[in-house]
C-alpha atoms as an extended CHARMM CRD file, in Angstrom:
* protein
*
       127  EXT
         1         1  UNK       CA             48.7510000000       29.1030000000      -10.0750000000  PROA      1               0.0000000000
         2         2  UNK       CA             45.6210000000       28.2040000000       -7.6950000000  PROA      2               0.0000000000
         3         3  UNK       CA             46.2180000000       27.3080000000       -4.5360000000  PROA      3               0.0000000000
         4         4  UNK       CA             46.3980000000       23.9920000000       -3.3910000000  PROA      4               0.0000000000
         5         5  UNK       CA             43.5250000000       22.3230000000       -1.6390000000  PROA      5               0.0000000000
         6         6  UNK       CA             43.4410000000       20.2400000000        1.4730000000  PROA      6               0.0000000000
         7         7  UNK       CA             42.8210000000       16.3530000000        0.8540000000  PROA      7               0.0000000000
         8         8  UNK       CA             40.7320000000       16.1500000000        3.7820000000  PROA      8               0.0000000000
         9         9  UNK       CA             38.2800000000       18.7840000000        2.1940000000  PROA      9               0.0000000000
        10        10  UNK       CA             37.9810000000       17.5140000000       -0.6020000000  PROA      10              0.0000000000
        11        11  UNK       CA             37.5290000000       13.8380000000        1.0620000000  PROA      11              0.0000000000
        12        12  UNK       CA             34.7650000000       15.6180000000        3.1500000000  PROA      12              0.0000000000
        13        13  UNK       CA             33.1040000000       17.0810000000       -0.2700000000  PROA      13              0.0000000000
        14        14  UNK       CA             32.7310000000       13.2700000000       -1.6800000000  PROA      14              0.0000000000
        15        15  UNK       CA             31.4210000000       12.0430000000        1.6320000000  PROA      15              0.0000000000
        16        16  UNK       CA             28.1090000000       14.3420000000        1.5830000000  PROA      16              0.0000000000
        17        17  UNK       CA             27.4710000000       13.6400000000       -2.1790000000  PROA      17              0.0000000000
        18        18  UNK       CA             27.9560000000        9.8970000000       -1.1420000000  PROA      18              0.0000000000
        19        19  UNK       CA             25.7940000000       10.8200000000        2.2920000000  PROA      19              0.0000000000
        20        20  UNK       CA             23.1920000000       12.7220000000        0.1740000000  PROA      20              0.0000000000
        21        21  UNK       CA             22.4450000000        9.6910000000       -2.7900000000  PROA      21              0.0000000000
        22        22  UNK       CA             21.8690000000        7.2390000000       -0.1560000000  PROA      22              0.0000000000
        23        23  UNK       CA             19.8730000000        9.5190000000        1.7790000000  PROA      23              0.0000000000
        24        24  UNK       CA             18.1390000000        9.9400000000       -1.5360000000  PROA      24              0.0000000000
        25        25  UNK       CA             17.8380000000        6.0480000000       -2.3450000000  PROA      25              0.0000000000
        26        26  UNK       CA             16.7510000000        5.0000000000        1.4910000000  PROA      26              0.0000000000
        27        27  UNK       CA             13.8660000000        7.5300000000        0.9310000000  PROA      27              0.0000000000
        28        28  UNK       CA             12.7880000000        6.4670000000       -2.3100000000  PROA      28              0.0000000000
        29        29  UNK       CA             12.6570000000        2.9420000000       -1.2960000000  PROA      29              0.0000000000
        30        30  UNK       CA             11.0220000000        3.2910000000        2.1460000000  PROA      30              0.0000000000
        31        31  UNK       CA              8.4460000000        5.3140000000        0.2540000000  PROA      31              0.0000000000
        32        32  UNK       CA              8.0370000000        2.7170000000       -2.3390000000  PROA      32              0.0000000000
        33        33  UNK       CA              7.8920000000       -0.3270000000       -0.1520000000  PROA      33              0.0000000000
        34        34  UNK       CA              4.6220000000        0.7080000000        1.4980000000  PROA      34              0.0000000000
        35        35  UNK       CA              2.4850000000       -1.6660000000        1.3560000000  PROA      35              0.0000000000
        36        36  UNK       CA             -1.2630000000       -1.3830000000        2.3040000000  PROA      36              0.0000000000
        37        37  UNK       CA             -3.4660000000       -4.6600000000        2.7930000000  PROA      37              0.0000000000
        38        38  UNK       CA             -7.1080000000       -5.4050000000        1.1840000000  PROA      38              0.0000000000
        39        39  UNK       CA             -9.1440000000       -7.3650000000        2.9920000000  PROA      39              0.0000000000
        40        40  UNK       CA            -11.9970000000       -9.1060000000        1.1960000000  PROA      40              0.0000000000
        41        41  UNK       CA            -15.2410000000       -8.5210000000        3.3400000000  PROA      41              0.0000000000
        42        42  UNK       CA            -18.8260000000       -9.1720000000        2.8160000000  PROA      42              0.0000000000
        43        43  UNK       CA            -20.7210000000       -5.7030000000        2.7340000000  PROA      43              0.0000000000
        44        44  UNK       CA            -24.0890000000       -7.3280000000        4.3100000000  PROA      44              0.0000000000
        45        45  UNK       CA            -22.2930000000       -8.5030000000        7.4560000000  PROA      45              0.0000000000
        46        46  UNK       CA            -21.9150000000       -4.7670000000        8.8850000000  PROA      46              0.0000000000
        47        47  UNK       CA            -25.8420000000       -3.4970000000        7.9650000000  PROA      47              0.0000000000
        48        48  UNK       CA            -24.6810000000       -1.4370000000        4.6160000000  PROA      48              0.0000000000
        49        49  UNK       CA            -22.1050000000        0.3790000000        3.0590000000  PROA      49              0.0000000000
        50        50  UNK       CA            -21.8240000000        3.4260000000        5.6750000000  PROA      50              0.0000000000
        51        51  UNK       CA            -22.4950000000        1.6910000000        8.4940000000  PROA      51              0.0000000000
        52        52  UNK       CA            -18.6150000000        0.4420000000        9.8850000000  PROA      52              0.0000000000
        53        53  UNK       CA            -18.5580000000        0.5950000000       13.4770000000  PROA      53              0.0000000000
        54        54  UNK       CA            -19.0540000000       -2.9660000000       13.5100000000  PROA      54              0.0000000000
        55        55  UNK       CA            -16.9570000000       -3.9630000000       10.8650000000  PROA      55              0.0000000000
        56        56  UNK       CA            -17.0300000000       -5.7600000000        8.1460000000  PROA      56              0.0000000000
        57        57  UNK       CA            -16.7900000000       -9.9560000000        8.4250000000  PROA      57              0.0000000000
        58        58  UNK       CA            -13.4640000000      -10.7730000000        6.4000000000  PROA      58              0.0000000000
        59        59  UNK       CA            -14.1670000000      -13.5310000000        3.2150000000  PROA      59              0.0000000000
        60        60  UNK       CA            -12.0350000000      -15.6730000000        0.9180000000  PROA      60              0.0000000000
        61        61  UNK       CA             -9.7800000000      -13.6980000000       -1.7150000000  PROA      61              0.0000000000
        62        62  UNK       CA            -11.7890000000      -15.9480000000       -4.4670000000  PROA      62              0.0000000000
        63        63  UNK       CA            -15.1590000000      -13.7060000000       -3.7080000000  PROA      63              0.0000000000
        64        64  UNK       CA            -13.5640000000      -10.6550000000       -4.2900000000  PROA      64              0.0000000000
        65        65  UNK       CA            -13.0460000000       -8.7520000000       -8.3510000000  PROA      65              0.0000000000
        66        66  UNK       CA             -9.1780000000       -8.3780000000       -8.5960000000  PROA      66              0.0000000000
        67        67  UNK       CA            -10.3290000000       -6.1110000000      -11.8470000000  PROA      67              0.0000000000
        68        68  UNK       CA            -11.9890000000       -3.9350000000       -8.9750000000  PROA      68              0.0000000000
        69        69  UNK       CA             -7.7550000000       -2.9520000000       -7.8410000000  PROA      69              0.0000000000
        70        70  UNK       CA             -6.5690000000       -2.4350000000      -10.9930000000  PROA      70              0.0000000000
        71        71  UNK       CA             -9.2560000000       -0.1460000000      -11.7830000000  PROA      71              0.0000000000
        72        72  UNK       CA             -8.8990000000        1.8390000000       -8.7700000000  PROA      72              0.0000000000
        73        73  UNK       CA            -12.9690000000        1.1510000000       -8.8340000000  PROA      73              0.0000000000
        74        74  UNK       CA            -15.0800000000        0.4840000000       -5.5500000000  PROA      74              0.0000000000
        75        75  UNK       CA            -16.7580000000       -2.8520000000       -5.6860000000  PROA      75              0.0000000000
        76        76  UNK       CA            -20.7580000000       -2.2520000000       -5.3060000000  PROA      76              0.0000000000
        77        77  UNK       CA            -21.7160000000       -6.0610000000       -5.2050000000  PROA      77              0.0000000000
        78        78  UNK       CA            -22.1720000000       -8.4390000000       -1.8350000000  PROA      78              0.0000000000
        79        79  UNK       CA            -18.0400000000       -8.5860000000       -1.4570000000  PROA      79              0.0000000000
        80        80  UNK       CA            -15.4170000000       -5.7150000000       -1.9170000000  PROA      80              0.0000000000
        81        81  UNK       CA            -11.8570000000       -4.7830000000       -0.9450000000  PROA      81              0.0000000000
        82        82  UNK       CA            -11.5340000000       -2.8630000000        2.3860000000  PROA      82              0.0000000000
        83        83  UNK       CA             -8.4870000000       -1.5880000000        2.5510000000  PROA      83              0.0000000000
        84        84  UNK       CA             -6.2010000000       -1.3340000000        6.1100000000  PROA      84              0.0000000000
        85        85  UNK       CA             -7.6700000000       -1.6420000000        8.6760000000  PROA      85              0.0000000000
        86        86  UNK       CA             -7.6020000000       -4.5330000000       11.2800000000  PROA      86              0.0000000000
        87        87  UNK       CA             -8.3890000000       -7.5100000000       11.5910000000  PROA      87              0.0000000000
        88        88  UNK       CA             -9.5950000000       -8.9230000000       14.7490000000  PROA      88              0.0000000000
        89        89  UNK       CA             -9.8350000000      -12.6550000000       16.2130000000  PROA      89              0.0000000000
        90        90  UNK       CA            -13.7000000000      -12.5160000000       15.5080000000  PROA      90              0.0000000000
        91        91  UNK       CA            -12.8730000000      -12.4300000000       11.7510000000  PROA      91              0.0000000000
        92        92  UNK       CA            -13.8850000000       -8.8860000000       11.3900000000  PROA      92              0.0000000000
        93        93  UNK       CA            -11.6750000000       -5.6340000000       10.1730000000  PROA      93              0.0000000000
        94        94  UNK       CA            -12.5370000000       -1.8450000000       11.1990000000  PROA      94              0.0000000000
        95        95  UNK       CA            -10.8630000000        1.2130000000       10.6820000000  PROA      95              0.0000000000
        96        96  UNK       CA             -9.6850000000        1.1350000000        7.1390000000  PROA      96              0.0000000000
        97        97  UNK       CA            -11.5040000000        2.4830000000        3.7920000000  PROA      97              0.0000000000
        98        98  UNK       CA            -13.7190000000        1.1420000000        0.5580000000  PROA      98              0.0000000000
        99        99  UNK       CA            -11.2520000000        3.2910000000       -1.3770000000  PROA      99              0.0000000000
       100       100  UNK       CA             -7.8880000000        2.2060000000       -2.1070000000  PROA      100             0.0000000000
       101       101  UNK       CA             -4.4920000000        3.7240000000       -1.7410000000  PROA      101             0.0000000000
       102       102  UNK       CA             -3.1540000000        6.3920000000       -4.5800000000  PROA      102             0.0000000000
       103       103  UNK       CA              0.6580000000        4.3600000000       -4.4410000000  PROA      103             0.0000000000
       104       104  UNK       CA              2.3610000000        1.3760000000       -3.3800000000  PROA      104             0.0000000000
       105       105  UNK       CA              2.1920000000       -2.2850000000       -2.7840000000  PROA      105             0.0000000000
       106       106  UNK       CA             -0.9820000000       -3.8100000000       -1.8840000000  PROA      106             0.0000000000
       107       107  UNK       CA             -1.4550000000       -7.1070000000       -0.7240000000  PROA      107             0.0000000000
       108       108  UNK       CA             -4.7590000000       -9.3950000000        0.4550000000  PROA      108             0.0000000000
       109       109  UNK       CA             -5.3930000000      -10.7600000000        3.6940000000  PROA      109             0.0000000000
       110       110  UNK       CA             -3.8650000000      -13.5120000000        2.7570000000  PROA      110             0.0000000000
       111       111  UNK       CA             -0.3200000000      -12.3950000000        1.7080000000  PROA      111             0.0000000000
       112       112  UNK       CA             -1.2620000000      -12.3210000000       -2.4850000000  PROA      112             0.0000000000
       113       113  UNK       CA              0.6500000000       -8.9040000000       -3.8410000000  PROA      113             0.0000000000
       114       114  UNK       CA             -2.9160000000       -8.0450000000       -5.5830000000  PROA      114             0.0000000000
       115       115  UNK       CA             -0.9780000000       -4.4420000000       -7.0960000000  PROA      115             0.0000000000
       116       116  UNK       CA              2.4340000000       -3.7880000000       -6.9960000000  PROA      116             0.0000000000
       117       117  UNK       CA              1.7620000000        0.0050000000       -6.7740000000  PROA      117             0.0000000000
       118       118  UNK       CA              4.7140000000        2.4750000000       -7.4400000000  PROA      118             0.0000000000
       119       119  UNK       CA              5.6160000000        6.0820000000       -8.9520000000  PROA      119             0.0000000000
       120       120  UNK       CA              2.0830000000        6.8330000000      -11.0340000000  PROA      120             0.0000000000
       121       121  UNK       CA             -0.1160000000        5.2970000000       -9.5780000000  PROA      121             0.0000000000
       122       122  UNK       CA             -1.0940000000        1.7820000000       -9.4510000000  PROA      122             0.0000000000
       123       123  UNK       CA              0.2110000000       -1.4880000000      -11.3530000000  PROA      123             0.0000000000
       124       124  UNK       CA             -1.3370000000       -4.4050000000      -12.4170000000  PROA      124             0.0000000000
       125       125  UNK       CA             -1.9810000000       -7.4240000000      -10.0660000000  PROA      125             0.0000000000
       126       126  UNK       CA              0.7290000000      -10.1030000000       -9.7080000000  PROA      126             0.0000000000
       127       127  UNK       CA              1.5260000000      -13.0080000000       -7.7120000000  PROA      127             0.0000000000
């Protein structure tokens, strides 16, 4: 006959599965709620396409391909996504990228999900 085991060991077993799957689900969400913003931005307002230290002047969603997200593709005409970044009070955003995030959520200037991102890569555009 085995021996008897204490309920308080066992008790303590269940609690670090338990502790473990929502360790497991907090980190699976926190990755996959990162969310990364495009700004629409007119190329000719910072001198070119590798010149950034200026910035680029932020634009209206509307000028912007949505295709150009889906894609993953860089924009080459007068407006493109810039992605992160920041914005500042003179209407212009610096330090972020012409090429977009690998994962997760993105979302315009303006608060429009434009990709909803996730495991695989990136999802089509939504509202």
């Amino acid at each position: 006959m085995p021996p008897e085991q204490d309920p308080a060991r066992r008790l303590s077993s269940r609690a670090v599965k338990i502790g473990m799957v929502s360790a497991l689900s907090l980190t699976l969400v926190a990755c996959s709620s990162k969310s990364t913003t495009a700004w629409c931005v007119d190329r000719t307002s910072s001198g070119g396409f590798t010149n950034t230290k200026s910035g680029y002047r932020t634009v209206p969603d509307s000028y912007c391909n949505r295709s150009d997200i889906d894609n993953g593709t860089v924009g080459y005409g007068r407006y493109f996504w810039y992605y992160g970044g920041r914005r500042g009070s003179n209407g212009f955003v610096t330090g972020g990228s012409v090429r977009g995030p690998s994962g997760g959520k993105i979302k315009s200037g303006s608060g429009t999900t434009l990709s909803r991102g996730g495991f695989g890569g990136h999802g089509k555009s939504g509202s």
